[in-house]
């Protein structure tokens, strides 16, 4: 049986979980993206526990991406930063 990482954390710490699915086309609006960014920054500034993961294909285990991240693994978000480039502003997160 596979136990979802977020269930372990919420059960052990009795915290409130708020999850956002970023790759869902029906929620990929600019309003949704701004809401996620706002919640992310508020939680980061309050020193809340933040985490993320990449949905894995159940048929493929340990699928490593070109950036070094592994699908299905849980990562802690340790830093949030807004960066301005020639093409606009982007929010970056550091994951461990």
mmCIF file with all atom_site columns, C-alpha atoms in Angstrom:
data_model
loop_
_atom_site.group_PDB
_atom_site.id
_atom_site.type_symbol
_atom_site.label_atom_id
_atom_site.label_alt_id
_atom_site.label_comp_id
_atom_site.label_asym_id
_atom_site.label_entity_id
_atom_site.label_seq_id
_atom_site.pdbx_PDB_ins_code
_atom_site.Cartn_x
_atom_site.Cartn_y
_atom_site.Cartn_z
_atom_site.occupancy
_atom_site.B_iso_or_equiv
_atom_site.pdbx_formal_charge
_atom_site.auth_seq_id
_atom_site.auth_comp_id
_atom_site.auth_asym_id
_atom_site.auth_atom_id
_atom_site.pdbx_PDB_model_num
ATOM 1  C CA . UNK A 1 1  ? 0.000  0.000  0.000   1.00 0.00 ? 1  UNK A CA 1
ATOM 2  C CA . UNK A 1 2  ? 1.292  3.443  -0.916  1.00 0.00 ? 2  UNK A CA 1
ATOM 3  C CA . UNK A 1 3  ? 0.832  6.174  1.676   1.00 0.00 ? 3  UNK A CA 1
ATOM 4  C CA . UNK A 1 4  ? 0.679  9.696  0.300   1.00 0.00 ? 4  UNK A CA 1
ATOM 5  C CA . UNK A 1 5  ? 3.338  11.966 1.904   1.00 0.00 ? 5  UNK A CA 1
ATOM 6  C CA . UNK A 1 6  ? 0.843  14.748 2.585   1.00 0.00 ? 6  UNK A CA 1
ATOM 7  C CA . UNK A 1 7  ? -1.332 12.353 4.610   1.00 0.00 ? 7  UNK A CA 1
ATOM 8  C CA . UNK A 1 8  ? 1.600  11.433 6.823   1.00 0.00 ? 8  UNK A CA 1
ATOM 9  C CA . UNK A 1 9  ? 2.437  15.085 7.459   1.00 0.00 ? 9  UNK A CA 1
ATOM 10 C CA . UNK A 1 10 ? -1.134 16.158 8.181   1.00 0.00 ? 10 UNK A CA 1
ATOM 11 C CA . UNK A 1 11 ? -1.745 13.155 10.444  1.00 0.00 ? 11 UNK A CA 1
ATOM 12 C CA . UNK A 1 12 ? 1.488  13.609 12.392  1.00 0.00 ? 12 UNK A CA 1
ATOM 13 C CA . UNK A 1 13 ? 1.341  17.388 12.794  1.00 0.00 ? 13 UNK A CA 1
ATOM 14 C CA . UNK A 1 14 ? -2.415 18.079 12.725  1.00 0.00 ? 14 UNK A CA 1
ATOM 15 C CA . UNK A 1 15 ? -1.947 20.878 10.208  1.00 0.00 ? 15 UNK A CA 1
ATOM 16 C CA . UNK A 1 16 ? -4.359 22.122 7.595   1.00 0.00 ? 16 UNK A CA 1
ATOM 17 C CA . UNK A 1 17 ? -3.419 21.074 4.087   1.00 0.00 ? 17 UNK A CA 1
ATOM 18 C CA . UNK A 1 18 ? -4.057 23.241 1.047   1.00 0.00 ? 18 UNK A CA 1
ATOM 19 C CA . UNK A 1 19 ? -3.171 21.669 -2.292  1.00 0.00 ? 19 UNK A CA 1
ATOM 20 C CA . UNK A 1 20 ? -3.039 23.178 -5.772  1.00 0.00 ? 20 UNK A CA 1
ATOM 21 C CA . UNK A 1 21 ? -2.846 21.174 -8.985  1.00 0.00 ? 21 UNK A CA 1
ATOM 22 C CA . UNK A 1 22 ? -0.816 23.357 -11.307 1.00 0.00 ? 22 UNK A CA 1
ATOM 23 C CA . UNK A 1 23 ? -0.903 21.257 -14.478 1.00 0.00 ? 23 UNK A CA 1
ATOM 24 C CA . UNK A 1 24 ? -4.696 21.098 -14.750 1.00 0.00 ? 24 UNK A CA 1
ATOM 25 C CA . UNK A 1 25 ? -5.772 23.019 -17.898 1.00 0.00 ? 25 UNK A CA 1
ATOM 26 C CA . UNK A 1 26 ? -9.153 23.922 -16.361 1.00 0.00 ? 26 UNK A CA 1
ATOM 27 C CA . UNK A 1 27 ? -7.459 25.863 -13.534 1.00 0.00 ? 27 UNK A CA 1
ATOM 28 C CA . UNK A 1 28 ? -4.551 27.366 -15.489 1.00 0.00 ? 28 UNK A CA 1
ATOM 29 C CA . UNK A 1 29 ? -6.016 30.879 -15.478 1.00 0.00 ? 29 UNK A CA 1
ATOM 30 C CA . UNK A 1 30 ? -4.078 34.002 -14.563 1.00 0.00 ? 30 UNK A CA 1
ATOM 31 C CA . UNK A 1 31 ? -6.337 34.456 -11.496 1.00 0.00 ? 31 UNK A CA 1
ATOM 32 C CA . UNK A 1 32 ? -5.509 30.935 -10.323 1.00 0.00 ? 32 UNK A CA 1
ATOM 33 C CA . UNK A 1 33 ? -1.785 31.498 -10.821 1.00 0.00 ? 33 UNK A CA 1
ATOM 34 C CA . UNK A 1 34 ? -1.929 34.749 -8.837  1.00 0.00 ? 34 UNK A CA 1
ATOM 35 C CA . UNK A 1 35 ? -3.856 32.992 -6.039  1.00 0.00 ? 35 UNK A CA 1
ATOM 36 C CA . UNK A 1 36 ? -1.228 30.237 -5.851  1.00 0.00 ? 36 UNK A CA 1
ATOM 37 C CA . UNK A 1 37 ? 1.572  32.812 -5.820  1.00 0.00 ? 37 UNK A CA 1
ATOM 38 C CA . UNK A 1 38 ? -0.153 34.804 -3.050  1.00 0.00 ? 38 UNK A CA 1
ATOM 39 C CA . UNK A 1 39 ? -0.748 31.710 -0.873  1.00 0.00 ? 39 UNK A CA 1
ATOM 40 C CA . UNK A 1 40 ? 2.812  30.501 -1.485  1.00 0.00 ? 40 UNK A CA 1
ATOM 41 C CA . UNK A 1 41 ? 4.322  33.839 -0.435  1.00 0.00 ? 41 UNK A CA 1
ATOM 42 C CA . UNK A 1 42 ? 2.062  34.174 2.629   1.00 0.00 ? 42 UNK A CA 1
ATOM 43 C CA . UNK A 1 43 ? 2.951  30.678 3.810   1.00 0.00 ? 43 UNK A CA 1
ATOM 44 C CA . UNK A 1 44 ? 6.663  31.196 3.149   1.00 0.00 ? 44 UNK A CA 1
ATOM 45 C CA . UNK A 1 45 ? 6.779  34.501 5.047   1.00 0.00 ? 45 UNK A CA 1
ATOM 46 C CA . UNK A 1 46 ? 4.948  32.865 7.984   1.00 0.00 ? 46 UNK A CA 1
ATOM 47 C CA . UNK A 1 47 ? 7.568  30.093 7.965   1.00 0.00 ? 47 UNK A CA 1
ATOM 48 C CA . UNK A 1 48 ? 4.908  27.469 7.258   1.00 0.00 ? 48 UNK A CA 1
ATOM 49 C CA . UNK A 1 49 ? 5.844  23.972 6.151   1.00 0.00 ? 49 UNK A CA 1
ATOM 50 C CA . UNK A 1 50 ? 5.677  23.925 2.345   1.00 0.00 ? 50 UNK A CA 1
ATOM 51 C CA . UNK A 1 51 ? 5.976  20.963 0.049   1.00 0.00 ? 51 UNK A CA 1
ATOM 52 C CA . UNK A 1 52 ? 5.504  19.955 -3.553  1.00 0.00 ? 52 UNK A CA 1
ATOM 53 C CA . UNK A 1 53 ? 5.627  16.951 -5.837  1.00 0.00 ? 53 UNK A CA 1
ATOM 54 C CA . UNK A 1 54 ? 5.321  16.010 -9.491  1.00 0.00 ? 54 UNK A CA 1
ATOM 55 C CA . UNK A 1 55 ? 2.577  13.529 -10.308 1.00 0.00 ? 55 UNK A CA 1
ATOM 56 C CA . UNK A 1 56 ? 4.078  10.218 -11.359 1.00 0.00 ? 56 UNK A CA 1
ATOM 57 C CA . UNK A 1 57 ? 2.908  7.661  -13.875 1.00 0.00 ? 57 UNK A CA 1
ATOM 58 C CA . UNK A 1 58 ? 1.976  4.623  -11.741 1.00 0.00 ? 58 UNK A CA 1
ATOM 59 C CA . UNK A 1 59 ? 3.570  2.327  -14.346 1.00 0.00 ? 59 UNK A CA 1
ATOM 60 C CA . UNK A 1 60 ? 6.977  4.028  -14.152 1.00 0.00 ? 60 UNK A CA 1
ATOM 61 C CA . UNK A 1 61 ? 8.886  4.142  -10.870 1.00 0.00 ? 61 UNK A CA 1
ATOM 62 C CA . UNK A 1 62 ? 11.670 6.595  -10.103 1.00 0.00 ? 62 UNK A CA 1
ATOM 63 C CA . UNK A 1 63 ? 11.183 8.630  -13.287 1.00 0.00 ? 63 UNK A CA 1
ATOM 64 C CA . UNK A 1 64 ? 14.016 11.180 -13.091 1.00 0.00 ? 64 UNK A CA 1
ATOM 65 C CA . UNK A 1 65 ? 13.575 14.402 -15.055 1.00 0.00 ? 65 UNK A CA 1
ATOM 66 C CA . UNK A 1 66 ? 16.344 16.303 -16.835 1.00 0.00 ? 66 UNK A CA 1
ATOM 67 C CA . UNK A 1 67 ? 16.397 18.866 -13.988 1.00 0.00 ? 67 UNK A CA 1
ATOM 68 C CA . UNK A 1 68 ? 17.178 16.127 -11.426 1.00 0.00 ? 68 UNK A CA 1
ATOM 69 C CA . UNK A 1 69 ? 13.734 15.975 -9.825  1.00 0.00 ? 69 UNK A CA 1
ATOM 70 C CA . UNK A 1 70 ? 12.007 12.610 -9.488  1.00 0.00 ? 70 UNK A CA 1
ATOM 71 C CA . UNK A 1 71 ? 8.314  12.181 -10.267 1.00 0.00 ? 71 UNK A CA 1
ATOM 72 C CA . UNK A 1 72 ? 6.312  10.961 -7.292  1.00 0.00 ? 72 UNK A CA 1
ATOM 73 C CA . UNK A 1 73 ? 8.823  12.143 -4.669  1.00 0.00 ? 73 UNK A CA 1
ATOM 74 C CA . UNK A 1 74 ? 7.831  14.696 -2.045  1.00 0.00 ? 74 UNK A CA 1
ATOM 75 C CA . UNK A 1 75 ? 10.012 17.791 -1.786  1.00 0.00 ? 75 UNK A CA 1
ATOM 76 C CA . UNK A 1 76 ? 10.237 20.526 0.828   1.00 0.00 ? 76 UNK A CA 1
ATOM 77 C CA . UNK A 1 77 ? 10.092 24.091 -0.452  1.00 0.00 ? 77 UNK A CA 1
ATOM 78 C CA . UNK A 1 78 ? 12.937 25.930 1.273   1.00 0.00 ? 78 UNK A CA 1
ATOM 79 C CA . UNK A 1 79 ? 12.962 29.278 -0.552  1.00 0.00 ? 79 UNK A CA 1
ATOM 80 C CA . UNK A 1 80 ? 10.631 31.457 -2.612  1.00 0.00 ? 80 UNK A CA 1
ATOM 81 C CA . UNK A 1 81 ? 11.921 34.321 -4.755  1.00 0.00 ? 81 UNK A CA 1
ATOM 82 C CA . UNK A 1 82 ? 10.542 36.655 -7.404  1.00 0.00 ? 82 UNK A CA 1
ATOM 83 C CA . UNK A 1 83 ? 12.966 37.276 -10.256 1.00 0.00 ? 83 UNK A CA 1
ATOM 84 C CA . UNK A 1 84 ? 12.596 39.893 -12.976 1.00 0.00 ? 84 UNK A CA 1
ATOM 85 C CA . UNK A 1 85 ? 13.893 39.001 -16.428 1.00 0.00 ? 85 UNK A CA 1
ATOM 86 C CA . UNK A 1 86 ? 13.698 40.652 -19.846 1.00 0.00 ? 86 UNK A CA 1
ATOM 87 C CA . UNK A 1 87 ? 10.479 38.734 -20.513 1.00 0.00 ? 87 UNK A CA 1
ATOM 88 C CA . UNK A 1 88 ? 8.814  39.611 -17.186 1.00 0.00 ? 88 UNK A CA 1
ATOM 89 C CA . UNK A 1 89 ? 8.623  38.500 -13.577 1.00 0.00 ? 89 UNK A CA 1
ATOM 90 C CA . UNK A 1 90 ? 8.717  34.867 -12.471 1.00 0.00 ? 90 UNK A CA 1
ATOM 91 C CA . UNK A 1 91 ? 8.394  33.214 -9.060  1.00 0.00 ? 91 UNK A CA 1
ATOM 92 C CA . UNK A 1 92 ? 11.031 30.583 -8.328  1.00 0.00 ? 92 UNK A CA 1
ATOM 93 C CA . UNK A 1 93 ? 10.991 27.951 -5.597  1.00 0.00 ? 93 UNK A CA 1
ATOM 94 C CA . UNK A 1 94 ? 13.913 25.966 -4.210  1.00 0.00 ? 94 UNK A CA 1
ATOM 95 C CA . UNK A 1 95 ? 13.121 22.349 -3.403  1.00 0.00 ? 95 UNK A CA 1
ATOM 96 C CA . UNK A 1 96 ? 15.077 19.853 -1.325  1.00 0.00 ? 96 UNK A CA 1
#
